[in-house]
Structures are given as C-alpha cells and as structure tokens.
Amino acid sequence: MAKKDLNSSIQNLMSGLVSTPTEPQNLKSSTVEAPISTDAVESPKKRGPKPRKEITEQISTVVLKSDMDKLRAVCQLEGCAIKDIIGAGISGFLKRYEKKYGEIKVNKQLHGRINDIIDNF
C-alpha cells in the first residue's frame, strides 16, 4: 500500500472516531429517542489500584505450565488472586531463609538505572 493511501486511510479512520455521528436519513422521527441528559447523573467513582501500605514492584517470571494451571484452579476455588499466593510464597521463603541464615542485607546502592548498576562493577 502506498504511503498516500495509508495516510488517507488513517485520516478516514480517525475522522470517523472523532467526528460527531450524523443521523441516518432513512429513520423516521418517531423511532429516534430523545437524548438522555447526563447532567443529573453522578459519574461513578474511578477504579484504580488501592493504596498499599508497602511499596510494591512488578515482576515477570517463567513457571511450568502445569503449575500455573493448578495455581489458577486453586485461585478460582478459593477466590483469591494469583499475585497474593505468589507474594505469600516469596514472603514465606524469605522468612525461612532469614531464620536459617540470618537477616538479608540489601545493597540499596544497586537500585536505579541500569547504566549506574553496570558502572559500579
């Protein structure tokens, strides 16, 4: 597809998304409903993440598919979130590790931009 055709296609698409809809010519006025005023209706509260007491960090990992399938099944049966089970597992592991080997010291200097981390080695 030529660039000119692509640009015109995108422009046609965007104009359909941002323009105001026009009333079809073939509809009778009796079939068109009166517009509903939204002035009196309160907007619902916005959804979003709940404030947490502790700072969290998002991770990505790879697990066996069979384990993930079982975890999903358990979460559906128990009505809990996968992230809560994984978080509890990590916390439990760290508690057992610290009980056996002592408190884990976190080197806070290594947190930050990747270039800073690499330069410190």
CSV table of C-alpha atoms in Angstrom, one decimal, residues 1-116:
chain,number,residue,atom,x,y,z
A,1,MET,CA,0.0,0.0,0.0
A,2,ALA,CA,1.4,3.4,-0.9
A,3,LYS,CA,2.1,6.0,1.7
A,4,LYS,CA,-0.5,8.3,0.3
A,5,ASP,CA,-3.2,5.6,0.5
A,6,LEU,CA,-2.1,4.7,4.1
A,7,ASN,CA,-2.3,8.4,5.2
A,8,SER,CA,-5.7,8.8,3.7
A,9,SER,CA,-6.9,5.5,5.2
A,10,ILE,CA,-5.7,6.6,8.6
A,11,GLN,CA,-7.2,10.0,8.2
A,12,ASN,CA,-10.6,8.4,7.3
A,13,LEU,CA,-10.4,6.2,10.3
A,14,MET,CA,-9.5,9.0,12.7
A,15,SER,CA,-12.3,11.2,11.3
A,16,GLY,CA,-14.8,8.5,12.0
A,17,LEU,CA,-13.5,8.2,15.5
A,18,VAL,CA,-13.5,11.9,16.4
A,19,SER,CA,-16.4,13.3,14.3
A,20,THR,CA,-19.9,13.6,15.6
A,21,PRO,CA,-22.3,10.9,14.2
A,22,THR,CA,-24.9,12.1,11.8
A,23,GLU,CA,-28.5,10.9,12.0
A,24,PRO,CA,-29.3,8.4,9.2
A,25,GLN,CA,-31.6,9.9,6.5
A,26,ASN,CA,-34.0,6.9,6.4
A,27,LEU,CA,-35.1,6.9,10.1
A,28,LYS,CA,-38.5,8.3,11.0
A,29,SER,CA,-38.6,10.9,13.7
A,30,SER,CA,-40.9,8.6,15.8
A,31,THR,CA,-38.2,5.9,16.1
A,32,VAL,CA,-35.5,8.3,17.3
A,33,GLU,CA,-35.3,8.5,21.1
A,34,ALA,CA,-34.8,11.8,22.9
A,35,PRO,CA,-31.2,12.3,24.1
A,36,ILE,CA,-30.7,11.5,27.8
A,37,SER,CA,-29.3,14.3,29.9
A,38,THR,CA,-26.2,13.3,31.9
A,39,ASP,CA,-26.1,16.4,33.9
A,40,ALA,CA,-28.1,15.0,36.8
A,41,VAL,CA,-26.4,11.6,36.8
A,42,GLU,CA,-23.3,11.4,39.0
A,43,SER,CA,-20.3,9.8,37.4
A,44,PRO,CA,-19.2,6.6,39.1
A,45,LYS,CA,-16.1,6.6,41.2
A,46,LYS,CA,-13.0,5.9,39.2
A,47,ARG,CA,-11.5,2.4,39.7
A,48,GLY,CA,-7.8,2.1,40.3
A,49,PRO,CA,-5.3,0.3,42.4
A,50,LYS,CA,-5.9,0.5,46.1
A,51,PRO,CA,-3.3,2.4,48.0
A,52,ARG,CA,-0.8,0.0,49.5
A,53,LYS,CA,0.9,0.2,52.9
A,54,GLU,CA,4.2,-1.0,51.4
A,55,ILE,CA,5.9,-0.2,48.1
A,56,THR,CA,5.4,-2.9,45.5
A,57,GLU,CA,7.3,-3.9,42.4
A,58,GLN,CA,6.0,-5.7,39.3
A,59,ILE,CA,7.9,-8.7,38.1
A,60,SER,CA,7.8,-11.2,35.3
A,61,THR,CA,8.8,-14.8,35.5
A,62,VAL,CA,8.6,-18.2,33.8
A,63,VAL,CA,6.9,-21.2,35.6
A,64,LEU,CA,5.8,-24.6,34.4
A,65,LYS,CA,2.5,-24.5,32.6
A,66,SER,CA,1.2,-27.4,34.7
A,67,ASP,CA,2.0,-25.4,37.9
A,68,MET,CA,0.3,-22.3,36.6
A,69,ASP,CA,-2.8,-24.3,35.6
A,70,LYS,CA,-3.0,-25.7,39.1
A,71,LEU,CA,-2.5,-22.3,40.7
A,72,ARG,CA,-5.3,-20.8,38.6
A,73,ALA,CA,-7.6,-23.6,39.6
A,74,VAL,CA,-6.8,-23.1,43.3
A,75,CYS,CA,-7.4,-19.3,43.0
A,76,GLN,CA,-10.8,-19.9,41.4
A,77,LEU,CA,-11.8,-22.4,44.1
A,78,GLU,CA,-10.6,-20.2,46.9
A,79,GLY,CA,-11.5,-16.8,45.4
A,80,CYS,CA,-8.1,-15.3,45.8
A,81,ALA,CA,-5.7,-13.6,43.4
A,82,ILE,CA,-2.6,-15.2,41.9
A,83,LYS,CA,-0.4,-12.3,43.0
A,84,ASP,CA,-1.4,-12.8,46.6
A,85,ILE,CA,-0.4,-16.5,46.5
A,86,ILE,CA,2.9,-15.7,44.8
A,87,GLY,CA,3.6,-12.9,47.2
A,88,ALA,CA,2.9,-15.1,50.2
A,89,GLY,CA,5.2,-17.8,48.8
A,90,ILE,CA,8.0,-15.3,48.3
A,91,SER,CA,7.5,-13.9,51.8
A,92,GLY,CA,7.4,-17.4,53.3
A,93,PHE,CA,10.6,-18.4,51.6
A,94,LEU,CA,12.4,-15.2,52.7
A,95,LYS,CA,11.3,-15.7,56.3
A,96,ARG,CA,12.6,-19.3,56.4
A,97,TYR,CA,15.8,-18.2,54.7
A,98,GLU,CA,16.4,-15.5,57.2
A,99,LYS,CA,15.6,-17.8,60.1
A,100,LYS,CA,18.2,-20.2,58.9
A,101,TYR,CA,20.9,-17.8,57.7
A,102,GLY,CA,20.2,-14.5,59.4
A,103,GLU,CA,18.9,-11.2,58.1
A,104,ILE,CA,19.4,-10.5,54.4
A,105,LYS,CA,21.3,-7.3,53.8
A,106,VAL,CA,20.0,-5.4,50.7
A,107,ASN,CA,22.6,-3.2,48.9
A,108,LYS,CA,20.5,-0.2,48.2
A,109,GLN,CA,23.2,1.4,46.0
A,110,LEU,CA,22.4,-1.1,43.2
A,111,HIS,CA,18.9,0.1,42.8
A,112,GLY,CA,18.5,2.5,40.0
A,113,ARG,CA,19.3,2.9,36.3
A,114,ILE,CA,21.0,0.1,34.6
A,115,ASN,CA,23.9,2.2,33.5
A,116,ASP,CA,24.6,3.1,37.1
